[in-house]
Short mmCIF file of C-alpha atoms in Angstrom, two decimals:
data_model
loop_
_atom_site.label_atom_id
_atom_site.label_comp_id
_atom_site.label_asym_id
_atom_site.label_seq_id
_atom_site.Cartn_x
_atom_site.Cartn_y
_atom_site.Cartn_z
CA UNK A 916 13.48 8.93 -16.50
CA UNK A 917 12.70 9.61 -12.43
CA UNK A 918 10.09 11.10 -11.59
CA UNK A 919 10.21 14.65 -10.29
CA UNK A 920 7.44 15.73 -7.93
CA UNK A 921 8.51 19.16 -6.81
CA UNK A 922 5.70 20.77 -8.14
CA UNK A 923 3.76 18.27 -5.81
CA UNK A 924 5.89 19.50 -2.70
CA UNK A 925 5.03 23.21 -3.94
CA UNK A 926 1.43 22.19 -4.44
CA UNK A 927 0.89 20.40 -1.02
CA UNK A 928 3.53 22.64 0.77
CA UNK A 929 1.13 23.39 3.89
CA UNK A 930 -1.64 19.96 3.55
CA UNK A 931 -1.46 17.83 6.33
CA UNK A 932 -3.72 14.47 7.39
CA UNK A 933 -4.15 13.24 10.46
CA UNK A 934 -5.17 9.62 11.37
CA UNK A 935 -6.89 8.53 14.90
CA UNK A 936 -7.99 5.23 16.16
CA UNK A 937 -9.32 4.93 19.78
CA UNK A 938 -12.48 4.04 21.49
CA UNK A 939 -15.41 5.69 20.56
CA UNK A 940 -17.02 8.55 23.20
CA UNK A 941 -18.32 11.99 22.70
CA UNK A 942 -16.15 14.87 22.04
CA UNK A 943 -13.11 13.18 19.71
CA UNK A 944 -14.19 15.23 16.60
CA UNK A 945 -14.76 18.13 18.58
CA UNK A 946 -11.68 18.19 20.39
CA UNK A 947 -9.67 17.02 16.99
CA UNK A 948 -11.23 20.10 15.13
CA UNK A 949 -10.10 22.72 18.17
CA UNK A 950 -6.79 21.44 18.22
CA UNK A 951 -6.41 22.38 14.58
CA UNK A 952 -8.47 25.51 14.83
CA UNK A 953 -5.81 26.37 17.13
CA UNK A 954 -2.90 26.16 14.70
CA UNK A 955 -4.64 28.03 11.76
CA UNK A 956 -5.21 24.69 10.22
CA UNK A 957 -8.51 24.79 7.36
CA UNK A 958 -10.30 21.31 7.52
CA UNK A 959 -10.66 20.22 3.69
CA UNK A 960 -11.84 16.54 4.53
CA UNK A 961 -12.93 14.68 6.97
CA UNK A 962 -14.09 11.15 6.84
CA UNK A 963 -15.02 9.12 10.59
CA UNK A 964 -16.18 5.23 11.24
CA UNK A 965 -17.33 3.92 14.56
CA UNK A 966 -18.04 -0.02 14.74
CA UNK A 967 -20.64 0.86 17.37
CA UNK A 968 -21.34 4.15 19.34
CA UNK A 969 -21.60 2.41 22.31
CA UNK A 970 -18.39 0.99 23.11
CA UNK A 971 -16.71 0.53 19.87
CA UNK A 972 -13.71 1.95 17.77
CA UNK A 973 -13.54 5.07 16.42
CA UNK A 974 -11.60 5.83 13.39
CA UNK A 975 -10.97 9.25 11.57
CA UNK A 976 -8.80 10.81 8.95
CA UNK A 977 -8.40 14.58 8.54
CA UNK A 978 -7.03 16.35 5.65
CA UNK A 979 -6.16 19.89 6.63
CA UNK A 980 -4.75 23.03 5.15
CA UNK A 981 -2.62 24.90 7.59
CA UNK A 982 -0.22 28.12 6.74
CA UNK A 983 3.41 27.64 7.71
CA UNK A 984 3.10 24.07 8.08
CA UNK A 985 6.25 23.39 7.40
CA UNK A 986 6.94 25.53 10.53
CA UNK A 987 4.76 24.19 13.12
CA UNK A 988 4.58 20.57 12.19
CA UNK A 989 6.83 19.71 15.21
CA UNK A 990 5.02 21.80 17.76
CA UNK A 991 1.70 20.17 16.41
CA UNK A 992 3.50 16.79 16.85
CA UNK A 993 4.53 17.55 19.98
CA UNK A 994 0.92 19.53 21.24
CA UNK A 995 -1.50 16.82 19.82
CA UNK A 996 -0.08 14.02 22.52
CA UNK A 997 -1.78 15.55 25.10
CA UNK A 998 -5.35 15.57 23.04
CA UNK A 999 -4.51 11.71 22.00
CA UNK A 1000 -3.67 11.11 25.95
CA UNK A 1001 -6.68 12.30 26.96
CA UNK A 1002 -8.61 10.40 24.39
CA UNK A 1003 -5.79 7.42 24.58
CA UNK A 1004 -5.98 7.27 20.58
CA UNK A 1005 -3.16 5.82 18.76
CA UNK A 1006 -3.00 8.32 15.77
CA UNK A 1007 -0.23 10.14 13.20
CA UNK A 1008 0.24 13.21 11.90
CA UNK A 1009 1.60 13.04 8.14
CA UNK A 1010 2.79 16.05 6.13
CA UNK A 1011 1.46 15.63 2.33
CA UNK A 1012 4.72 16.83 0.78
CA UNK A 1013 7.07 14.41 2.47
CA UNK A 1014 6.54 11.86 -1.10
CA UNK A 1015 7.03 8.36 -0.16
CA UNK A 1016 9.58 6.22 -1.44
CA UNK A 1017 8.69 2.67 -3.05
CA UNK A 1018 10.27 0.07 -3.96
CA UNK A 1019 8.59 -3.08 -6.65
CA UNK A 1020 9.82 -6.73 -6.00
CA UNK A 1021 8.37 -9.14 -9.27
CA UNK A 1022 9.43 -12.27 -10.62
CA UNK A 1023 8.66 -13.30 -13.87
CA UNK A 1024 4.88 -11.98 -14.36
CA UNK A 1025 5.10 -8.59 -15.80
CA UNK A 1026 1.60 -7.20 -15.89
CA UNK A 1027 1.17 -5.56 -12.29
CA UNK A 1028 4.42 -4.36 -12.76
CA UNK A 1029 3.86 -2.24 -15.56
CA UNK A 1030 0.73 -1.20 -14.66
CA UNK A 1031 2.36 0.46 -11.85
CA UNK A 1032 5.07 1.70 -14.19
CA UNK A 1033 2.90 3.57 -16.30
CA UNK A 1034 0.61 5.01 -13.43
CA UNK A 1035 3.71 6.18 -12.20
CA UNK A 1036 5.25 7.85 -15.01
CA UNK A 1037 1.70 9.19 -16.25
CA UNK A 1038 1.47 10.65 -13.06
CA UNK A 1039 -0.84 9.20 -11.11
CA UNK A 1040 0.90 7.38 -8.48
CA UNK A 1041 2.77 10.06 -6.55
CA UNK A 1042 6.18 8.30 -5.32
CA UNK A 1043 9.76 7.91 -5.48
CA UNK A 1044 10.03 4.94 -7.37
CA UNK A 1045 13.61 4.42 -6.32
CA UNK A 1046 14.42 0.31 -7.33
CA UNK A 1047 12.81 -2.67 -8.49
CA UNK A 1048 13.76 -5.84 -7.15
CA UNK A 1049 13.70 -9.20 -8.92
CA UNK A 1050 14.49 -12.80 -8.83
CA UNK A 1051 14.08 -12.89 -12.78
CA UNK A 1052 16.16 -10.95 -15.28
CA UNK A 1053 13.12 -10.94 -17.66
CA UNK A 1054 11.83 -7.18 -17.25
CA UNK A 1055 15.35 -5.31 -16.57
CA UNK A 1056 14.86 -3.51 -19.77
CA UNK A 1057 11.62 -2.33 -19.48
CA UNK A 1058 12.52 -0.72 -16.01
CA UNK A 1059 15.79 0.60 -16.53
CA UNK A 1060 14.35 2.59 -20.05
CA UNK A 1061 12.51 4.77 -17.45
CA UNK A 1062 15.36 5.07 -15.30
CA UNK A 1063 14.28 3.22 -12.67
CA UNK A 1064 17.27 1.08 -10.92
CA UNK A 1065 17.01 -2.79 -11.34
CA UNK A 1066 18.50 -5.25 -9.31
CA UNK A 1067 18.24 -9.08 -10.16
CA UNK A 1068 18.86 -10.93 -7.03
CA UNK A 1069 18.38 -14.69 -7.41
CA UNK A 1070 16.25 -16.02 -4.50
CA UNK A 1071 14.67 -19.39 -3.66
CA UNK A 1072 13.96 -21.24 -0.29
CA UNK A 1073 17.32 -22.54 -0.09
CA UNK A 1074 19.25 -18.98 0.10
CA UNK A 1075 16.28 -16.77 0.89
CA UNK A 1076 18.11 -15.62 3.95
CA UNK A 1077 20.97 -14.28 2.04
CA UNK A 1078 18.33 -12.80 -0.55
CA UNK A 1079 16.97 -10.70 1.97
CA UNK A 1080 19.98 -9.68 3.93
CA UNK A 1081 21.04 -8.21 0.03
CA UNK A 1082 17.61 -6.91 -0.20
CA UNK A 1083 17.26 -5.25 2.97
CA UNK A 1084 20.81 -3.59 2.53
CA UNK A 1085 19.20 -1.68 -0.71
CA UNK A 1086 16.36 -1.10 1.03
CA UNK A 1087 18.43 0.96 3.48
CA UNK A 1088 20.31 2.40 1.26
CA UNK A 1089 17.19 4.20 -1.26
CA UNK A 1090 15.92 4.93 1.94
CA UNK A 1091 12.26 2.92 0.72
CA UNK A 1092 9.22 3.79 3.05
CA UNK A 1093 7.59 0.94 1.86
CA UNK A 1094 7.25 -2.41 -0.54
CA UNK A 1095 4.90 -3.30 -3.52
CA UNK A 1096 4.96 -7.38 -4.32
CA UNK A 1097 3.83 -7.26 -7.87
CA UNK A 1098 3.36 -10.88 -7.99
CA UNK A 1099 6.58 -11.51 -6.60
CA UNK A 1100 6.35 -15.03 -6.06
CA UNK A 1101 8.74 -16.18 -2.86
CA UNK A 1102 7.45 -15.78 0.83
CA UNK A 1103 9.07 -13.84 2.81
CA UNK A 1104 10.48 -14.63 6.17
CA UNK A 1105 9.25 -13.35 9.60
CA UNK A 1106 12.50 -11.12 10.26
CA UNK A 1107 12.00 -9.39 6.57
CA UNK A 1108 8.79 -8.56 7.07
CA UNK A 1109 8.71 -7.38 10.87
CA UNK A 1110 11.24 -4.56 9.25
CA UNK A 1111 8.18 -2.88 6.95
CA UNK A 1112 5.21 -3.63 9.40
CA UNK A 1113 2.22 -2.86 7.38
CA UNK A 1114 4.11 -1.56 4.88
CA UNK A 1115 4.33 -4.26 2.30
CA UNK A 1116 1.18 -4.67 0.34
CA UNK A 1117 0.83 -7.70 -2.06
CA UNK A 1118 -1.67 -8.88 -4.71
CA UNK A 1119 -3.00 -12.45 -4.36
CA UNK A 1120 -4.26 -13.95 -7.56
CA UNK A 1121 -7.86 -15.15 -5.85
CA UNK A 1122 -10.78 -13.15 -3.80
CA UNK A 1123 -9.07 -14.32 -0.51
CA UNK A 1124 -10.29 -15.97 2.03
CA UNK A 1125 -10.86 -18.46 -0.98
CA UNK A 1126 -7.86 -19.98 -2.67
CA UNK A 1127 -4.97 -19.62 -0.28
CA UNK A 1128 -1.41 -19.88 -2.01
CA UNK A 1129 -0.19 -21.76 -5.29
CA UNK A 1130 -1.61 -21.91 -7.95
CA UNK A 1131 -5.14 -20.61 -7.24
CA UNK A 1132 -6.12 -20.21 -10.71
CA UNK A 1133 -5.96 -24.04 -11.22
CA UNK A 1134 -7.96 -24.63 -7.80
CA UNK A 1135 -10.16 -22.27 -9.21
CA UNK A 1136 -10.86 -24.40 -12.22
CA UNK A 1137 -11.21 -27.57 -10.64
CA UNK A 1138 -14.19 -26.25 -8.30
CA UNK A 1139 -15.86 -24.82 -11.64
CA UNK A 1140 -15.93 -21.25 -10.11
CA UNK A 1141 -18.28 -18.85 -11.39
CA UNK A 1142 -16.22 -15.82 -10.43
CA UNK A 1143 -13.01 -15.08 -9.70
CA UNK A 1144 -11.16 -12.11 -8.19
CA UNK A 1145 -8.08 -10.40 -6.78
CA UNK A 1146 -7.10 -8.91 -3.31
CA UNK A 1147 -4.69 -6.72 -2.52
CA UNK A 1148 -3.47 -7.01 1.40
CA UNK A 1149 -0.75 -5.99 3.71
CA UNK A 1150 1.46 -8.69 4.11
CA UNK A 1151 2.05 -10.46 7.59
CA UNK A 1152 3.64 -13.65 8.54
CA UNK A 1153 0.39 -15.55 7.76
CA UNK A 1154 0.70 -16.60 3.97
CA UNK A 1155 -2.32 -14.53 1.93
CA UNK A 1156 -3.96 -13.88 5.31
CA UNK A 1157 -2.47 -10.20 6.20
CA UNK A 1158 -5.24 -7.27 6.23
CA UNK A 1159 -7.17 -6.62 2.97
CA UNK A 1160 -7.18 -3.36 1.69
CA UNK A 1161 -9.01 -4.26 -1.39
CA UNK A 1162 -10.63 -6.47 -3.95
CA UNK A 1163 -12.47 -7.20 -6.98
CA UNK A 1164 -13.96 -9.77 -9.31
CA UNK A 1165 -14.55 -10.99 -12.65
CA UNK A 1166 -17.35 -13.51 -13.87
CA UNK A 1167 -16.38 -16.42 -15.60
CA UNK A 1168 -17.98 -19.50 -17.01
CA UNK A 1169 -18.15 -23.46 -18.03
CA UNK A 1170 -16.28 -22.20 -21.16
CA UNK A 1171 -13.65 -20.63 -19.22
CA UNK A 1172 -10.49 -23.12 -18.72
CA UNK A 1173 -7.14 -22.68 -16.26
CA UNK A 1174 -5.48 -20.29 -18.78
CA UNK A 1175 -8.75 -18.43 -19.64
CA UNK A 1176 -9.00 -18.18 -15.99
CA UNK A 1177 -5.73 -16.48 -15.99
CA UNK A 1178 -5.81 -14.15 -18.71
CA UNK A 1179 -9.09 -13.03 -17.37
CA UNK A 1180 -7.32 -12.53 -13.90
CA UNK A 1181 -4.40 -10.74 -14.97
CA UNK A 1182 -6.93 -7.32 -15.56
CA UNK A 1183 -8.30 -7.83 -12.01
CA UNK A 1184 -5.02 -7.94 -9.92
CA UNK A 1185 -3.69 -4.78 -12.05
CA UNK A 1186 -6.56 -2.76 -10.93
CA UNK A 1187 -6.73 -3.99 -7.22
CA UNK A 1188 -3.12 -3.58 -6.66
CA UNK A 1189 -3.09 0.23 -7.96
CA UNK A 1190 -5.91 1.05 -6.24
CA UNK A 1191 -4.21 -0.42 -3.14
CA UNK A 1192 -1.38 1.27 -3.76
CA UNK A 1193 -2.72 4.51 -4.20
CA UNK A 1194 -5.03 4.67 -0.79
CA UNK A 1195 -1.73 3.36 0.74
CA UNK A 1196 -0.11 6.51 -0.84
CA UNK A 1197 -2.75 8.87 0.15
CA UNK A 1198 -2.70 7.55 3.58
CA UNK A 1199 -6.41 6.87 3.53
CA UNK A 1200 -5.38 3.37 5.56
CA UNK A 1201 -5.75 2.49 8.67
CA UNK A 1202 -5.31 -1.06 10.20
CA UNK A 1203 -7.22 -2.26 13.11
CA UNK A 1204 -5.93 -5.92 14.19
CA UNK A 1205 -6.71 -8.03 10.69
CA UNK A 1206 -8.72 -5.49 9.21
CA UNK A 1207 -8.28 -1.94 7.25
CA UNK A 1208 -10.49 0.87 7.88
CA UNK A 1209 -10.22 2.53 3.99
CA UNK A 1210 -11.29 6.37 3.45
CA UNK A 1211 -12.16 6.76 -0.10
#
């Protein structure tokens, strides 16, 4: 069955985070700090990066406790732009219980899928898992026993524009904040992704930059690797080059042949996609350019 998270609403009723990026100078923390001070807001955590003090960018997220959020969210909204203008940050202001809605897209390999099923339905990834979306019929059970709406939409690169046009109309529809590609294996087109701008994270079956598209696993093999990984990344019109949010690796052996190599793989992308998933969730992500800036 869905999901219900209204006890998470309840719980995070008045949490807030706040995300800045802008060049680094004295007084951003300070000034970040007084501006919630001055709207009753409790600082729970706070977790800052600057690539160099001198010159570079500084990033911060903010979790925050603040009475009547609910309240003065849009006056905070509205108040903060004239902190960020003095500080020129580029920033957001997220309230906690405002759940975000995901969607899945998979073709025929199951196993990141239902990891993500069963995080989900144990509890542990907090979202609206409104659809899953595939070009396979093979896992429509499995999802619709918990509920979950499936949608098979064939789609290969000769009718991939009329694949997305269908999938962008559901998209609408469930209202989805943002996309998981649990090995869903067809790119996507410029115009698809430019909708969900860093909000499409996808699981590549190497530890990129290594091992760029198809078929990695057999690449892998052929250079006798030694270890081989997963990497979860935001997805961008570069193939497997979009912003990494994370990765992980495995070590392998002489012994260890293209399906070995696979098996052994299949652990490694379920982890690095949840965990992606989650920080994506939790908002601990920012990008800069090419690169994430992760809060753990």
């Amino acid at each position: 069955m869905m999901k219900n998270w209204d006890w998470f609403r309840k719980q995070n009723e008045n949490r807030g985070i706040l995300l800045v990026r802008c060049a680094d100078r004295a007084g951003i923390v300070a000034a970040v700090s007084q501006f919630l001070f001055s709207y009753g807001a409790n600082i729970i955590e706070s977790h800052q990066y600057s690539t160099n003090p001198q010159g570079g960018t500084f990033f911060i997220r903010i979790e925050f406790e603040c009475p009547g959020l609910r309240e003065k969210e849009a006056g905070m909204k509205l108040g903060f732009q004239e902190v960020a203008k003095v500080f020129l940050m580029e920033w957001k202001l997220i309230a906690v219980r405002e759940v975000k809605r995901m969607a899945i897209f998979v073709s025929k390999e199951s196993h990141c899928l239902l990891e993500l099923l069963w995080e989900w339905k144990s509890g542990d990834l907090i979202t609206e898992l409104v659809l899953v979306i595939s070009n396979h019929e093979d896992i429509k059970g499995v999802v619709e026993a918990l509920g979950v709406p499936f949608y098979y939409i064939p789609a290969t690169k000769e009718n991939r524009q009329e694949a997305e046009r269908q999938h962008l109309a559901l998209l609408q529809e469930h209202q989805v904040d943002f996309i998981v590609l649990a090995r869903y294996m067809q790119i996507l087109t410029s115009s698809f992704v430019a909708n969900y701008q860093n909000q499409i994270i996808n699981i590549h079956h190497s530890f990129l930059p290594a091992f760029v598209g198809a078929k990695p696993y057999e690449r892998a093999y052929e250079r006798g690797v030694k270890l081989i990984g997963a990497t979860s990344h935001y997805v961008t019109n570069d193939l497997d080059e979009g912003p990494i949010i994370e990765q992980d690796i495995q070590r392998v052996n002489h012994r260890d042949d293209a399906e070995a190599l696979k098996r052994i793989g299949r652990s490694v992308e379920r982890s690095v996609l949840t965990r992606a998933v989650k920080w994506h969730l939790e908002d601990r992500i920012i990008v800069d350019g090419n690169k994430t800036i992760v809060f753990q």
